[in-house]
mmCIF file of C-alpha atoms in Angstrom:
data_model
loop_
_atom_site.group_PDB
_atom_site.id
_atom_site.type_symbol
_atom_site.label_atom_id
_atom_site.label_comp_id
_atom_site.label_asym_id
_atom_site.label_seq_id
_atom_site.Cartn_x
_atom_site.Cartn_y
_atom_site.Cartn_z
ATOM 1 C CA UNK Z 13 9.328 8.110 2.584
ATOM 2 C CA UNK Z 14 9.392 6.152 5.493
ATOM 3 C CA UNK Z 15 8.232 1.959 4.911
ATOM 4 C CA UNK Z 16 6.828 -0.398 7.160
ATOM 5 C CA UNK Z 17 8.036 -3.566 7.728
ATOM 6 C CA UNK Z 18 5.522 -6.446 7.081
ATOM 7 C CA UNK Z 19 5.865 -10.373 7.328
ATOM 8 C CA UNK Z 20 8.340 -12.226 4.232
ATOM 9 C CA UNK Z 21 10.677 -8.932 4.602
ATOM 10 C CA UNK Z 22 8.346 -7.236 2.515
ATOM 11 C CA UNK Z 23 8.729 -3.325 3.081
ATOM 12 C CA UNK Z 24 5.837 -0.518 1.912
ATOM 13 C CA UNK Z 25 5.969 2.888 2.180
ATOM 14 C CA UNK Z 26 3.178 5.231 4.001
ATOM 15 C CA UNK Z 27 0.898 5.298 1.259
ATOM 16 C CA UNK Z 28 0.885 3.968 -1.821
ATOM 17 C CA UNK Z 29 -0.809 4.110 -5.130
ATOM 18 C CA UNK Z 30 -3.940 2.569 -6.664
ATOM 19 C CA UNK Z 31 -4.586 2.654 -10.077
ATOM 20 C CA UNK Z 32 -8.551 1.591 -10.561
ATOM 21 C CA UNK Z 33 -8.764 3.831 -13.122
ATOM 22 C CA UNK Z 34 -10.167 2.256 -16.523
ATOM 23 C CA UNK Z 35 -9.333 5.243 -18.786
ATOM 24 C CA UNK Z 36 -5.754 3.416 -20.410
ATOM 25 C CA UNK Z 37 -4.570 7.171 -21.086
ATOM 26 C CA UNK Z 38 -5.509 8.559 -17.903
ATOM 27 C CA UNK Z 39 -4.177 5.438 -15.996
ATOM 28 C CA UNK Z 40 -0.468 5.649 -17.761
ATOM 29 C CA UNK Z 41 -0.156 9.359 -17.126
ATOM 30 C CA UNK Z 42 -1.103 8.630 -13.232
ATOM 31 C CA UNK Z 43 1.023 6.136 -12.520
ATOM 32 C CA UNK Z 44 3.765 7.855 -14.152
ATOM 33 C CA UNK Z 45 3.088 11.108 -12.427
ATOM 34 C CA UNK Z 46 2.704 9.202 -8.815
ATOM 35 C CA UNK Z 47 5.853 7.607 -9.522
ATOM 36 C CA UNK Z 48 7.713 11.108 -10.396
ATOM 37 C CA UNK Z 49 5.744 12.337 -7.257
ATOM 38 C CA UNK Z 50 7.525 9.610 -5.307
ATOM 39 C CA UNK Z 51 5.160 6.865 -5.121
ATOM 40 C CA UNK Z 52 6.469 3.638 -4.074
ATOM 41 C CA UNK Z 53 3.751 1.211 -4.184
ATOM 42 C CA UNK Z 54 1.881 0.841 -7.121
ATOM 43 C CA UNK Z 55 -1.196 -1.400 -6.785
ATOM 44 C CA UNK Z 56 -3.340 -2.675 -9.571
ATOM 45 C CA UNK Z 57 -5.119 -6.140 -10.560
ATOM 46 C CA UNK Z 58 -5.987 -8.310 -13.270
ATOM 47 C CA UNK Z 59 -9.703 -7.104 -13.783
ATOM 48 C CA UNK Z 60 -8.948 -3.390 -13.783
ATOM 49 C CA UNK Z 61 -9.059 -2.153 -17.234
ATOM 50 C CA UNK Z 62 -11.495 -2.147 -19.860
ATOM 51 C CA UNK Z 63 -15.440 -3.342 -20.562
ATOM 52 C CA UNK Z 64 -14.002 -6.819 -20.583
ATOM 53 C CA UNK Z 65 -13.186 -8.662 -17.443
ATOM 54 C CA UNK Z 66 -9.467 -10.198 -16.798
ATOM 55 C CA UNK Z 67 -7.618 -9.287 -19.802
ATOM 56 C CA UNK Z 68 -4.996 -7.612 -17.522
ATOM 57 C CA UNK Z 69 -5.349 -3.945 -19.650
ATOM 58 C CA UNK Z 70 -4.065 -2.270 -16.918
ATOM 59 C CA UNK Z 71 -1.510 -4.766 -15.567
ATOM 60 C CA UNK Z 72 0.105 -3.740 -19.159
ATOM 61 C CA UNK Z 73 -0.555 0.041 -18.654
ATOM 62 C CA UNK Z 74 1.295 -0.261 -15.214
ATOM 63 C CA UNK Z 75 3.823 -2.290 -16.202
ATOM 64 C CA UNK Z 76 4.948 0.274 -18.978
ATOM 65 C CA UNK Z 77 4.812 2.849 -16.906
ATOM 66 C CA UNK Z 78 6.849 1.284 -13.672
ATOM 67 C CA UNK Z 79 9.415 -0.643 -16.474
ATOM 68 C CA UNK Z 80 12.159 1.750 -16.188
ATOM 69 C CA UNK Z 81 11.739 1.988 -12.170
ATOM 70 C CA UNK Z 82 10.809 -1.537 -11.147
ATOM 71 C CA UNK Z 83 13.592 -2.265 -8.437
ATOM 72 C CA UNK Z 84 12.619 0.970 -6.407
ATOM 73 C CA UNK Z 85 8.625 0.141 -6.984
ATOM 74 C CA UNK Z 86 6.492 -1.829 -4.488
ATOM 75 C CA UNK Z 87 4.385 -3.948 -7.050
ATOM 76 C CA UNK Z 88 1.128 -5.370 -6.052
ATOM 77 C CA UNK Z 89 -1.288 -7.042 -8.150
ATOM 78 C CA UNK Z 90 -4.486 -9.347 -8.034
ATOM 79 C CA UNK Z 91 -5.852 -12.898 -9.217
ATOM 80 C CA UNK Z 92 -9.490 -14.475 -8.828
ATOM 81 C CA UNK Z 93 -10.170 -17.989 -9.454
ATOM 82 C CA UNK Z 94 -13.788 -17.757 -11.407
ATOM 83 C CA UNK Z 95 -15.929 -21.115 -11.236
ATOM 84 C CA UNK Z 96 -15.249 -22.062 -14.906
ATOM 85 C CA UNK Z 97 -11.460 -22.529 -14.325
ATOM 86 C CA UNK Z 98 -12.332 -25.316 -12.114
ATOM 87 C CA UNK Z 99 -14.373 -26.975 -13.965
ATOM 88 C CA UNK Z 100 -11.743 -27.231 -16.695
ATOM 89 C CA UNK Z 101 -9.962 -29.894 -14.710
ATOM 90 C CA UNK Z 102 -6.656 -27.838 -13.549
ATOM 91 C CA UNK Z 103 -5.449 -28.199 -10.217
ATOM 92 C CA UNK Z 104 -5.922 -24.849 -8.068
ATOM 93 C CA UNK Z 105 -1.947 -24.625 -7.859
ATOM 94 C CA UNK Z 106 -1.885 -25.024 -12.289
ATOM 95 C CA UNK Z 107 -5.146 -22.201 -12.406
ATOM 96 C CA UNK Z 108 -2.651 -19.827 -10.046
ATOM 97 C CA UNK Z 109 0.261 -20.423 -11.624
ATOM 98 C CA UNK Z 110 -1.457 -19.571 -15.156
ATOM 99 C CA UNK Z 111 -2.734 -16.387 -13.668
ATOM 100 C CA UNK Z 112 0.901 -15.220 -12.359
ATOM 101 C CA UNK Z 113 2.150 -15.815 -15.218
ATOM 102 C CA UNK Z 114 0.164 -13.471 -17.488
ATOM 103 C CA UNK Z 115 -0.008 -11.334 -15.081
ATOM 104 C CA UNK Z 116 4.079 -11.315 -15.208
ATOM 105 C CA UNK Z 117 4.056 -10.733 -18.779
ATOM 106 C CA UNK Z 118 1.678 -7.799 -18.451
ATOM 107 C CA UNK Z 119 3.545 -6.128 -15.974
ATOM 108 C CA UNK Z 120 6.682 -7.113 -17.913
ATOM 109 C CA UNK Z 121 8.781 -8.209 -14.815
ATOM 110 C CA UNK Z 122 9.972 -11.658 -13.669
ATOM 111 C CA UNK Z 123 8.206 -11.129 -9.907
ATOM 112 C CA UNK Z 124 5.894 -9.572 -7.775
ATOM 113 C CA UNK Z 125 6.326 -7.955 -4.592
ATOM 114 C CA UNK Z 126 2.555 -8.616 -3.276
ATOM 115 C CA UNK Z 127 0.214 -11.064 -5.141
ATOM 116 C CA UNK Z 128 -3.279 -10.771 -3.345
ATOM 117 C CA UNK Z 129 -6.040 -13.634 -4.162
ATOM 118 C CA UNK Z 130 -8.817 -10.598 -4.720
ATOM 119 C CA UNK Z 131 -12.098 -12.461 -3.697
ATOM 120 C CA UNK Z 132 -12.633 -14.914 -2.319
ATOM 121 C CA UNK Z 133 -14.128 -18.272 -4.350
ATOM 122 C CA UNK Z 134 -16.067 -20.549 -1.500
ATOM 123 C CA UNK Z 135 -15.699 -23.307 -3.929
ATOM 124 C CA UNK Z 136 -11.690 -23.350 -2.934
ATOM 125 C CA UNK Z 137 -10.180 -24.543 0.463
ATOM 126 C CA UNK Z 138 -8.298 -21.250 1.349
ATOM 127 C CA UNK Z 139 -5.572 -23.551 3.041
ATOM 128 C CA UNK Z 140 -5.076 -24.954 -0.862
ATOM 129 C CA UNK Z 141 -4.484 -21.167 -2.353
ATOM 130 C CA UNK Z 142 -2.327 -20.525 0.772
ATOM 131 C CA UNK Z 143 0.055 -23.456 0.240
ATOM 132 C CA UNK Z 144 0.536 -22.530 -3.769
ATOM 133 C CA UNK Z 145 1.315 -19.235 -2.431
ATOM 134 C CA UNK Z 146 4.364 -20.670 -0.439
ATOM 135 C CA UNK Z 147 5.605 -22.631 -3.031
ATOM 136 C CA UNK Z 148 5.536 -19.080 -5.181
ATOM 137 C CA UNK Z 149 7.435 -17.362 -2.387
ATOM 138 C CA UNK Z 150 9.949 -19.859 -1.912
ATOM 139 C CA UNK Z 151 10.478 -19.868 -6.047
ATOM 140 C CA UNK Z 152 10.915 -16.144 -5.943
ATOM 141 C CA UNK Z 153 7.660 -14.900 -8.188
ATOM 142 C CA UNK Z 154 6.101 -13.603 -5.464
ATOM 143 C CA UNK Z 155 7.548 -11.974 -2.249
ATOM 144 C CA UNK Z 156 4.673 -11.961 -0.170
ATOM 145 C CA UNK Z 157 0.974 -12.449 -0.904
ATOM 146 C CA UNK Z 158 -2.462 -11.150 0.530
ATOM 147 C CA UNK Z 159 -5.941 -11.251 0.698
ATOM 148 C CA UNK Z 160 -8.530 -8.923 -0.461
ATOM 149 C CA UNK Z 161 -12.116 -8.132 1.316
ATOM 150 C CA UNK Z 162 -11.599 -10.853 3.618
ATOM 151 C CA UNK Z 163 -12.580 -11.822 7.374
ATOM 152 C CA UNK Z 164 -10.637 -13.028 10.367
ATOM 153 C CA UNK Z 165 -11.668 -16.604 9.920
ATOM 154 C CA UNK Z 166 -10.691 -17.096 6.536
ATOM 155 C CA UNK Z 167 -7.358 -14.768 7.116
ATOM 156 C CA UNK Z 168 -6.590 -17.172 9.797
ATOM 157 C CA UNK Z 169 -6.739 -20.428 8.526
ATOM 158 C CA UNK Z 170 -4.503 -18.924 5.443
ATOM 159 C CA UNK Z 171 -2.168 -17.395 7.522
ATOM 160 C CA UNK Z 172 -1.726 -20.832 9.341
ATOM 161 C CA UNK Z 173 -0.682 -22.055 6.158
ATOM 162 C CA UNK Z 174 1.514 -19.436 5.280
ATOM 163 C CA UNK Z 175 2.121 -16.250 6.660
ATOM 164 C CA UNK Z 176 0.157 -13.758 5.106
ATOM 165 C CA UNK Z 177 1.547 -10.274 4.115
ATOM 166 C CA UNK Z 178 -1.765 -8.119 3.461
ATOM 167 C CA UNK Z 179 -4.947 -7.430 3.426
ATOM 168 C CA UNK Z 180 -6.394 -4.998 1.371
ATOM 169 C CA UNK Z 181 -9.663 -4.209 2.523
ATOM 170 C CA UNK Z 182 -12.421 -1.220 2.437
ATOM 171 C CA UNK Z 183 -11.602 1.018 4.922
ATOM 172 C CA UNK Z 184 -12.271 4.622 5.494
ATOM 173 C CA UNK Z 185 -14.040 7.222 8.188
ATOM 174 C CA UNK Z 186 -16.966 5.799 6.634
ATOM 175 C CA UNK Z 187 -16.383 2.268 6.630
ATOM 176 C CA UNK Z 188 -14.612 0.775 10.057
ATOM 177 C CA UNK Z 189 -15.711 -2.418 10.229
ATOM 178 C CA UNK Z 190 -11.956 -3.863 9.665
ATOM 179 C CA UNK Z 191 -11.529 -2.339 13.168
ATOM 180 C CA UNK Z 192 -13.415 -4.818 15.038
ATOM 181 C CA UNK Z 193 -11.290 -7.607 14.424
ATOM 182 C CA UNK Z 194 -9.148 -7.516 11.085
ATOM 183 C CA UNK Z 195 -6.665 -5.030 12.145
ATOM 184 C CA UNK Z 196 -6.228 -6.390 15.547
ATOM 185 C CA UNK Z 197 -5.672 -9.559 14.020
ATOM 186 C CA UNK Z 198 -3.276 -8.230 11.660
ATOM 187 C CA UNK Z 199 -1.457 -6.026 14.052
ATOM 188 C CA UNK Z 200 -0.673 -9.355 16.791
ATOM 189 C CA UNK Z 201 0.346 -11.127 13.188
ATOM 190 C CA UNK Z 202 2.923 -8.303 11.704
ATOM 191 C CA UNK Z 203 0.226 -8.106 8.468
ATOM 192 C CA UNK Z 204 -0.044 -4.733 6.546
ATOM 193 C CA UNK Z 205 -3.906 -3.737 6.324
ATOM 194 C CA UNK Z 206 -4.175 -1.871 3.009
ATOM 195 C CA UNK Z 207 -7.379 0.323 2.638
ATOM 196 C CA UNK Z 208 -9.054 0.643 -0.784
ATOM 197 C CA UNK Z 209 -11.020 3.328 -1.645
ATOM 198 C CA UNK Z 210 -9.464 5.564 1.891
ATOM 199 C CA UNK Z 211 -11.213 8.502 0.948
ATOM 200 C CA UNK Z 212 -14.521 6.839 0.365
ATOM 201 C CA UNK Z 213 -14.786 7.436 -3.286
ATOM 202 C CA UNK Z 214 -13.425 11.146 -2.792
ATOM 203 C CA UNK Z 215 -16.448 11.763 -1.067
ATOM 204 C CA UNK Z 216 -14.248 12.495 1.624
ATOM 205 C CA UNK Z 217 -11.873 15.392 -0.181
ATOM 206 C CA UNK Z 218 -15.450 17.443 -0.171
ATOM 207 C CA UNK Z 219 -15.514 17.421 -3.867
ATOM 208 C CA UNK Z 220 -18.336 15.126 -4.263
ATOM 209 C CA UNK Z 221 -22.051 17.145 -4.140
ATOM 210 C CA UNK Z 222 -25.284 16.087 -5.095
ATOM 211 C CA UNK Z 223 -24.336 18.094 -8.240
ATOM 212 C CA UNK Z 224 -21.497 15.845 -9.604
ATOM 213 C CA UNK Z 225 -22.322 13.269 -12.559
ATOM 214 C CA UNK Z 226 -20.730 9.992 -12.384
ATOM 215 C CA UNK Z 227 -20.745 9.501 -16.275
ATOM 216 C CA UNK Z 228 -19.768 6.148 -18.365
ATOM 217 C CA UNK Z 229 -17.650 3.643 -16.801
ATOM 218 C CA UNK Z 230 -16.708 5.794 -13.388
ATOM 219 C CA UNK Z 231 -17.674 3.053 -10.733
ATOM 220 C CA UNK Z 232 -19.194 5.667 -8.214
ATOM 221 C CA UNK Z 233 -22.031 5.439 -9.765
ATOM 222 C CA UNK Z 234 -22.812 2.054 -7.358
ATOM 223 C CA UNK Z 235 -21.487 3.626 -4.574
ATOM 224 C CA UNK Z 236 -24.336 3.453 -1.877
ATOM 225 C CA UNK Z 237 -23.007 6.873 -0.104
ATOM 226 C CA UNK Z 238 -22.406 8.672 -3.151
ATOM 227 C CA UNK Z 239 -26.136 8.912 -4.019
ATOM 228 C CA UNK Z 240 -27.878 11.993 -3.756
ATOM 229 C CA UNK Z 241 -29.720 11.571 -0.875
ATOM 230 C CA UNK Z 242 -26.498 9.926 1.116
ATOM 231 C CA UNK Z 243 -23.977 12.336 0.431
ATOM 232 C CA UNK Z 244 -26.835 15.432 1.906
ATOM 233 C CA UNK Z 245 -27.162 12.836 4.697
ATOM 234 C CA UNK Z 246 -23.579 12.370 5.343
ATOM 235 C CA UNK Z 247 -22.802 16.092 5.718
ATOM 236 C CA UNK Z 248 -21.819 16.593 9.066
ATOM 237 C CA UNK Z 249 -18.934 14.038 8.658
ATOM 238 C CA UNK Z 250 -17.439 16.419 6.293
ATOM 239 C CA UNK Z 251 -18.066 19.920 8.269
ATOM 240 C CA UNK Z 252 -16.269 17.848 11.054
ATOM 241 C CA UNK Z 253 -13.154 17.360 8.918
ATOM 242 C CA UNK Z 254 -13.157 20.636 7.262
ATOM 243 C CA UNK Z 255 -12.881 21.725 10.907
ATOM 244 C CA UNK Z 256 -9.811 20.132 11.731
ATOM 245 C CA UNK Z 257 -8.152 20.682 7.748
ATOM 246 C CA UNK Z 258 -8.431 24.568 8.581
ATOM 247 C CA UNK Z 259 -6.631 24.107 11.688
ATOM 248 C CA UNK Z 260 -4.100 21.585 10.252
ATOM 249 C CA UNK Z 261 -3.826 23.623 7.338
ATOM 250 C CA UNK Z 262 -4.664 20.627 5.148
ATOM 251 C CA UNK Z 263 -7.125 19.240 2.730
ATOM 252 C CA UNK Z 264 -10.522 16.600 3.648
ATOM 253 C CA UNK Z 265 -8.369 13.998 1.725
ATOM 254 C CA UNK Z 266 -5.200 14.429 3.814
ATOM 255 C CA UNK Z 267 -7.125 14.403 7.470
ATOM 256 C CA UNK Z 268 -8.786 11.288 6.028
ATOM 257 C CA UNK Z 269 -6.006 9.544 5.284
ATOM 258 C CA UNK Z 270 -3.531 11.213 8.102
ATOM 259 C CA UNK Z 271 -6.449 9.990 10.501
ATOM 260 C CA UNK Z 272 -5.384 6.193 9.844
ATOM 261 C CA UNK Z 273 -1.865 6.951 9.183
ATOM 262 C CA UNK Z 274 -1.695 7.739 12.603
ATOM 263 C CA UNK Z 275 -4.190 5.373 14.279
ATOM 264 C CA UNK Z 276 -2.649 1.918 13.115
ATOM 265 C CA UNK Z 277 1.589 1.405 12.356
ATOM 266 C CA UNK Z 278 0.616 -1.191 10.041
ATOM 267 C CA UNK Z 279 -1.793 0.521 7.758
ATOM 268 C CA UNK Z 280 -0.948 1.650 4.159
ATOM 269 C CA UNK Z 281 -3.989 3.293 2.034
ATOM 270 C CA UNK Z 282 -3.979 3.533 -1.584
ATOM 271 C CA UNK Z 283 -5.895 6.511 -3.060
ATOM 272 C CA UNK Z 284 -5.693 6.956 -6.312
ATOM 273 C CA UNK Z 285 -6.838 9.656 -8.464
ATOM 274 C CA UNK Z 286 -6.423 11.471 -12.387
ATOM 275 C CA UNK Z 287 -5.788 14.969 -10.960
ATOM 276 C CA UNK Z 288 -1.518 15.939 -10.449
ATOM 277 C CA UNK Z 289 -2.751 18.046 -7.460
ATOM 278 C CA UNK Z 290 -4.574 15.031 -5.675
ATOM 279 C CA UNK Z 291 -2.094 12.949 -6.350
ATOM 280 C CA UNK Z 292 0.451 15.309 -4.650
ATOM 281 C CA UNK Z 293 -1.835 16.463 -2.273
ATOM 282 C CA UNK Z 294 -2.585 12.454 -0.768
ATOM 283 C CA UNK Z 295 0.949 11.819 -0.683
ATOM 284 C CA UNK Z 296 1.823 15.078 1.851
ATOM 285 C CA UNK Z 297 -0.638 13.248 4.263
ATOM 286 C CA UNK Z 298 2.079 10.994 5.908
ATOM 287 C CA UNK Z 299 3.356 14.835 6.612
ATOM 288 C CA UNK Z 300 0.203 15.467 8.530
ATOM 289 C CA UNK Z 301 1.115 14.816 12.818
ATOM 290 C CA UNK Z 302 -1.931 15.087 15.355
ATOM 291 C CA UNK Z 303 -1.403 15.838 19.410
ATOM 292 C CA UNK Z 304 -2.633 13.072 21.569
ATOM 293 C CA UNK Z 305 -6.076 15.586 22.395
ATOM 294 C CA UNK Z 306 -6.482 16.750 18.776
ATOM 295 C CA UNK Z 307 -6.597 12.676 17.360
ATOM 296 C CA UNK Z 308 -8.677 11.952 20.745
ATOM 297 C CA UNK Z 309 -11.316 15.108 19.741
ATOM 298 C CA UNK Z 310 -11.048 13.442 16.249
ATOM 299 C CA UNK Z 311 -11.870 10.270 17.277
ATOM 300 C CA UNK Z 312 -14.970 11.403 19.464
ATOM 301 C CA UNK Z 313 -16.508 12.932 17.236
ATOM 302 C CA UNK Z 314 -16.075 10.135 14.689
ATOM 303 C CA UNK Z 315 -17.805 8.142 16.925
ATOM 304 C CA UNK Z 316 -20.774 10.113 17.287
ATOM 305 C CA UNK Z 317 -21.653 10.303 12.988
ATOM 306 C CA UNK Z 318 -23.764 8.642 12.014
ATOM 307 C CA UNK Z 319 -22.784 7.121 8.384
ATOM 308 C CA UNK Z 320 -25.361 6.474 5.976
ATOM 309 C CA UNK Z 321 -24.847 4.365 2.703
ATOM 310 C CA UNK Z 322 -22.713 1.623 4.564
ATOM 311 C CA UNK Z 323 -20.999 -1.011 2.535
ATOM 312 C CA UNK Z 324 -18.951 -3.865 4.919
ATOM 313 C CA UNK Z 325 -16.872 -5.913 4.023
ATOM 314 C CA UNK Z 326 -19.898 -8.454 3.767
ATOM 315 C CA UNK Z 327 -21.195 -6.702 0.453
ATOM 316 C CA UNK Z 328 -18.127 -8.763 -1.302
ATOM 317 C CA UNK Z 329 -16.529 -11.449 0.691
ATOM 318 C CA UNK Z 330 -19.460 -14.434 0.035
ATOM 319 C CA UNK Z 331 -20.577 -12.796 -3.450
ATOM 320 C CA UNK Z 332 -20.032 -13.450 -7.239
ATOM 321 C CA UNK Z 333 -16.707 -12.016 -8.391
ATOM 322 C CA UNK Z 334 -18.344 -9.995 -11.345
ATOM 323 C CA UNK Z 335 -21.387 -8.639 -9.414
ATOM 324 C CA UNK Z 336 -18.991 -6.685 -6.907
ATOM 325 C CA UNK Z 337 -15.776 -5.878 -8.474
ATOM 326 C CA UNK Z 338 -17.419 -2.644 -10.052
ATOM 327 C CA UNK Z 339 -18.358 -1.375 -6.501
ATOM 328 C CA UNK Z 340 -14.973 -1.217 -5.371
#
C-alpha cells in the first residue's frame, strides 16, 4: 500500500476505510474484514452508532476490532461541540478535551492519529478549536487534526493557527464542488482531502435502481440523488463509467474512486461498505492506472453530465449538527 505524506508527519495510505455503518454486528465484522483485507485507515466518529446521538457506539465497535492492530492502523475519529456544552460554562479547550477523552476510552488507545472537529459550530472562533488542537498535538493525543465539510475561509484561518492535516469532505463524480477551491487550497498547503461518501452512496457501483429499498436506519434514504426520479435522471453518468470499467476491466466503484486517485496526490477516499467483495473490490482501485487520453476522455465527458440531486458542501457547513449528520 503506498501512503501519502500529509502535514505533522502524518502518513495515509491510498484509500482507507469508513465505517458509517450503524448495524454494531455488521460494523465489527467490516472493520475486521477491511483490516484482514489490508486496510490501513480506519475512520469513524463519535455520532456514528445507534438511535442515540454521541454515545461513541461505534468508536467502541472500532476500537475492539483495531485493538490487536493499532500501531499499523491509521485512526481517525470525530468531535462536535453542540450549543448546550457551552452553555454549561466549560472553556472550548475543557469541552474538547472531555470529548478526546471518551473518545480514547472507546477506541481503547492512548492517541489518535487524526482528530477532525466534524461540523462546524458558528458559535466558536475556529482560531480557538485550532489552538486546543496544538496543544493536543504537542501532548501527543492527537497527531494531526482536520476539519470536516468545511470551506476555504474557515480552513484558512485554522490552518493559520495550526497546520491542518485534513479535510474530509463530500466528494465524488457527482459532487465536485471541493474542486473549485478546497483542494487547491489543500494541495499549495500539503493537506490530505478525504472524500466521504466517494461512490455517492454506491449509486456509483451501479447497484442502486429505482428498485432498491432503503429500509430502517440506512441513511440513503435522505440522499437527494438516490430518489427515484434522480437516480433514472442520473443514468448516463453511469453508462459513461460502465464504458470505461469494461475496458479497464474493473467495477463502477473502482473507476469512481481510481478517477480521483489519479486526479489529486493528496486525496484519500473512504468507502465503506457490509459486503467482503466491495470491500475487496474498493481497495484494488489504487491498482487501477489511466493513459494521459483515457483520464482526459474521462474527464470530458464528466464535464458534459449533467448531475441531478446535488448536495454541496453548503447543505452542512452553516447547519444544525443533528439535522445533517444523517445525510452523510
Amino acid at each position: 500500500m503506498e501512503y501519502k505524506a500529509l502535514n505533522n508527519g502524518i502518513k495515509m495510505p491510498m484509500v482507507g476505510f469508513g465505517t458509517f455503518l450503524n448495524n454494531g454486528d455488521e460494523c465489527e465484522k467490516s472493520v475486521c474484514q477491511a483490516i484482514k483485507a489490508g486496510y490501513r485507515l480506519i475512520d469513524t466518529a463519535e455520532a456514528y452508532g445507534r438511535e442515540m446521538f454521541y454515545e461513541g457506539h461505534n468508536e467502541q465497535i472500532v476500537g475492539k476490532a483495531v485493538k490487536d492492530f493499532r500501531k499499523d492502523v491509521v485512526l481517525a475519529t470525530k468531535l462536535h461541540i453542540h450549543n448546550e456544552e457551552l452553555n454549561l460554562g466549560e472553556t472550548v479547550e475543557e469541552i474538547i478535551r472531555r470529548h478526546l477523552k471518551k473518545s480514547l476510552e472507546n477506541l481503547q488507545t492512548d492517541y489518535v492519529d487524526l482528530y477532525y472537529l466534524h461540523r462546524i459550530n458558528e458559535n466558536i472562533e475556529i482560531e480557538e478549536v485550532a489552538k486546543v488542537m496544538g496543544k493536543l498535538i504537542d501532548e501527543g493525543l492527537i497527531k494531526g487534526w482536520g476539519l470536516s465539510q468545511v470551506g476555504v475561509e474557515i480552513l484558512d484561518r485554522a490552518h493559520q493557527v495550526t497546520p491542518v492535516s485534513a479535510v474530509q469532505n463530500l466528494y465524488s463524480m457527482m459532487e465536485r464542488d471541493c474542486e473549485k477551491e478546497v483542494i487547491p487550497y489543500c494541495l499549495k498547503h500539503h493537506i490530505g482531502v478525504v472524500p466521504f461518501s466517494p461512490i455517492a452512496s454506491g449509486f456509483l457501483s451501479g447497484k442502486v435502481t429505482t428498485e432498491t429499498k432503503f429500509e430502517g436506519d440506512d441513511v440513503r434514504k435522505w440522499v437527494p440523488q438516490l430518489s427515484k426520479e434522480n437516480i433514472e435522471r442520473n443514468q448516463p453518468l453511469l453508462e459513461m463509467i460502465h464504458e470505461l470499467a469494461l475496458k479497464k476491466n474493473a467495477t463502477n466503484a473502482q473507476i469512481s474512486l481510481a478517477w480521483m486517485l489519479h486526479k489529486y496526490p493528496n486525496v484519500v477516499p473512504i468507502p465503506g461498505s457490509k459486503n467482503k467483495e466491495r470491500i475487496l473490490e474498493n481497495l484494488k482501485a489504487c491498482q487501477i492506472s489511466f493513459t494521459k487520453q483515457e483520464f482526459d476522455d474521462l474527464e470530458a465527458a464528466l464535464n458534459k453530465i449533467e448531475i441531478y440531486g446535488h448536495r454541496g458542501i453548503e447543505e452542512s457547513q452553516n447547519k444544525s449538527f443533528s439535522a445533517n449528520w444523517r445525510k452523510k
